[in-house]
C-alpha positions as a Python dict, from the first residue, in 0.01 Angstrom:
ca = {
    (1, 'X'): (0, 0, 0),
    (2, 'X'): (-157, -258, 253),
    (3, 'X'): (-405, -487, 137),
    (4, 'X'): (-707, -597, 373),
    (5, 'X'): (-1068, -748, 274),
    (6, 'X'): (-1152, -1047, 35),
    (7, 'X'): (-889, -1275, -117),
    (8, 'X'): (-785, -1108, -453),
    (9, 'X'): (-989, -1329, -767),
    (10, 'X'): (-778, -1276, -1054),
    (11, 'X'): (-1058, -1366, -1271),
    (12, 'X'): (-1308, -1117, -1119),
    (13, 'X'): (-1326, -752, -1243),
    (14, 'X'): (-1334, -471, -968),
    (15, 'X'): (-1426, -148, -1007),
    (16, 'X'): (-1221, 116, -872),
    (17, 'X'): (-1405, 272, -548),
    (18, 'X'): (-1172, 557, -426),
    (19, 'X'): (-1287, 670, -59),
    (20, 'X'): (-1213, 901, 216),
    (21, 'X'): (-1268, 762, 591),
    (22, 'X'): (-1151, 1013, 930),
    (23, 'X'): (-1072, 907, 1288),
    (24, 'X'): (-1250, 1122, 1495),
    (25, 'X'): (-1070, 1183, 1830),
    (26, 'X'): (-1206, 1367, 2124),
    (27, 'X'): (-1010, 1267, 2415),
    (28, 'X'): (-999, 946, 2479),
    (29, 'X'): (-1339, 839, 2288),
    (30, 'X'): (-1400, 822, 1902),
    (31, 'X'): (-1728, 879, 1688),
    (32, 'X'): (-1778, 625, 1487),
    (33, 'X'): (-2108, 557, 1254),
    (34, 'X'): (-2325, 237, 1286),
    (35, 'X'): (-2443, 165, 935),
    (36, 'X'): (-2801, -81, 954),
    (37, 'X'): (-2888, -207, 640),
    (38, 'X'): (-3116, -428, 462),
    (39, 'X'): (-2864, -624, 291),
    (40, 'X'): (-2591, -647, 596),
    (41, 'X'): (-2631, -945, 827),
    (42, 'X'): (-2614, -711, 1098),
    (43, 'X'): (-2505, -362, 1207),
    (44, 'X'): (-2141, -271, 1111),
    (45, 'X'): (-1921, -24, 1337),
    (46, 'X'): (-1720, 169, 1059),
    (47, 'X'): (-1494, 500, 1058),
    (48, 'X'): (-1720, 771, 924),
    (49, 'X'): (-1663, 816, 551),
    (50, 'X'): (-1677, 695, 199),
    (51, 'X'): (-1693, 680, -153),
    (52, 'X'): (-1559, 992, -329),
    (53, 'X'): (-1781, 1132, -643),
    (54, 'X'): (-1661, 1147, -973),
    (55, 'X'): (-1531, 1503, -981),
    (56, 'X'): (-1506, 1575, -604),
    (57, 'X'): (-1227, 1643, -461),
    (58, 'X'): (-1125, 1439, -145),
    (59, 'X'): (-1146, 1647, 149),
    (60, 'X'): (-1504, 1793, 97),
    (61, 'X'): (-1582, 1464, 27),
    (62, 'X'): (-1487, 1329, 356),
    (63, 'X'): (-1648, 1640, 523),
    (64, 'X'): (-1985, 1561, 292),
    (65, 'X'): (-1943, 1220, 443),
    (66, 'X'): (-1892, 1305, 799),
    (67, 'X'): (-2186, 1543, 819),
    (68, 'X'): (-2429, 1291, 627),
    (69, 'X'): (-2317, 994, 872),
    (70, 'X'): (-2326, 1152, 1179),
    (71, 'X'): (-2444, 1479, 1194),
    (72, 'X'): (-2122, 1642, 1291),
    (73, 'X'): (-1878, 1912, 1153),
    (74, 'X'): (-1507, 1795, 1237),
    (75, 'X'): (-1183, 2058, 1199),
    (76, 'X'): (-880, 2021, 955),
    (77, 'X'): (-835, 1686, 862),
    (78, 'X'): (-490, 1538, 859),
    (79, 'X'): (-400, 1292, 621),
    (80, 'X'): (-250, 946, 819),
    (81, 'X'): (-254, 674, 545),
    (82, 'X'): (-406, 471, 322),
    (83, 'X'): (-541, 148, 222),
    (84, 'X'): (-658, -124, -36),
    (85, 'X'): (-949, -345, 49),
    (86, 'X'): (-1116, -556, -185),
    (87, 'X'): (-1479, -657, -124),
    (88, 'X'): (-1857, -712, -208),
    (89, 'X'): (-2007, -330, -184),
    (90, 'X'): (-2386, -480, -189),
    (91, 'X'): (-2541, -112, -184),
    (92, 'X'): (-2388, -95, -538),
    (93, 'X'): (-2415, -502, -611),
    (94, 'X'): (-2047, -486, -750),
    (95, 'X'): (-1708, -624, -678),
    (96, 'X'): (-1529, -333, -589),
    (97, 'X'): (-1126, -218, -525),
    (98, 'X'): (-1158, 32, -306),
    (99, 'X'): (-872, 242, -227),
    (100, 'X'): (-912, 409, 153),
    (101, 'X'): (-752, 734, 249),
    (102, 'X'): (-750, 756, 606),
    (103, 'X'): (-748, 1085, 788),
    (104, 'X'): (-728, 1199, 1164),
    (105, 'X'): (-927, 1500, 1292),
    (106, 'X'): (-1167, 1651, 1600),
    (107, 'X'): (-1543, 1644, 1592),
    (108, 'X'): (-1635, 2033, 1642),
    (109, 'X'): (-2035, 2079, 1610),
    (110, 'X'): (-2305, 1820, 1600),
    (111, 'X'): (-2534, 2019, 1363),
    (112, 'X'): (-2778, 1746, 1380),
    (113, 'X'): (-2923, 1370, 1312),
    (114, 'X'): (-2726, 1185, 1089),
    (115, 'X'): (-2946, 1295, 709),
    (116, 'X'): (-2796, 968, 553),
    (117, 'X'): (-3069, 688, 662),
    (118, 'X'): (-2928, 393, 830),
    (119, 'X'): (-2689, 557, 1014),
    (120, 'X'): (-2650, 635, 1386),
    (121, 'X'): (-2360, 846, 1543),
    (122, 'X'): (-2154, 595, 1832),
    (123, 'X'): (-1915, 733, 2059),
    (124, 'X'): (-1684, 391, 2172),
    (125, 'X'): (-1352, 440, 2413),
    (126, 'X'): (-1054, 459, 2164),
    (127, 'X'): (-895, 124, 2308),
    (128, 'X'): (-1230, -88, 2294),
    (129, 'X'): (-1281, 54, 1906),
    (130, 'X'): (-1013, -210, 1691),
    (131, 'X'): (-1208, -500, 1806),
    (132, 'X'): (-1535, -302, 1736),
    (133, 'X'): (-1496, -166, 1394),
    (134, 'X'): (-1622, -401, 1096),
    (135, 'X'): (-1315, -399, 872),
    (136, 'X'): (-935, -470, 926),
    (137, 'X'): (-826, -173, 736),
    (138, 'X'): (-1030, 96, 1007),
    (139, 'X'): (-937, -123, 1283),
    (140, 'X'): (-569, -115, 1190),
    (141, 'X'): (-506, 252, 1234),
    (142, 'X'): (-687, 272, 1504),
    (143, 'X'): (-488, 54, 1706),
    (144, 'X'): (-220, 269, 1595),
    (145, 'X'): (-293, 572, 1786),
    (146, 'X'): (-302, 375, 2049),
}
């Protein structure tokens, strides 16, 4: 499996973050989630997802996820790859290995503002959103659809 993020610290101990993220394709644009926080330098351009409960299964996870980030309901998601990334998660204030399923599906309904605070809904044209997206791992299979 890929590896993106922070250099690997064989002295540090992770914790094991397993996480569902979904491209979100209509036409030729993507919906992406812009997450503002107090403890990120500044906003970050991310694929909606994220961390999966202990005891929840993966794909109502990701729908969980999609509908607290950006308001949105999304069809069948399809299951494109995955990832390793290993970083600084400083919501939680841990080291974390977080393992990233990545998933490709259709927004269907916006039921609504985004109920998870920070977060803002961003359609961005599918070729402009690699260089746009915060992480390596996102911007990665994005550029593969292209």
């Amino acid at each position: 499996m890929r590896r993106y993020g922070e250099r690997v610290d064989p002295a540090m101990r992770y914790t094991l973050r397993p996480g569902a993220y979904v491209i979100l394709q209509r036409g030729q644009n993507l919906l992406l989630t812009e997450q503002d926080g107090d403890r990120l330098e500044h906003p970050e351009l991310q694929l909606p997802g994220g961390g999966i409960d202990a005891g929840e299964h993966v794909l109502p996870a990701l729908h969980r996820e999609v509908m607290e980030e950006t308001g949105w309901t999304m069809g069948r998601p399809v299951r494109i790859g995955a990832y390793r990334r290993f970083v600084f998660m400083s919501d939680y204030d841990l080291w974390a290995e977080k393992v990233c399923a990545i998933y490709w599906s259709r927004p269907v309904r916006c039921l609504g503002l985004p109920t998870e605070e920070l977060h803002t809904p961003i359609w961005v044209p599918i070729r402009d959103a690699p260089a746009l997206l915060s992480n390596e791992g996102d911007a990665a299979f994005v550029a593969s659809l292209l």
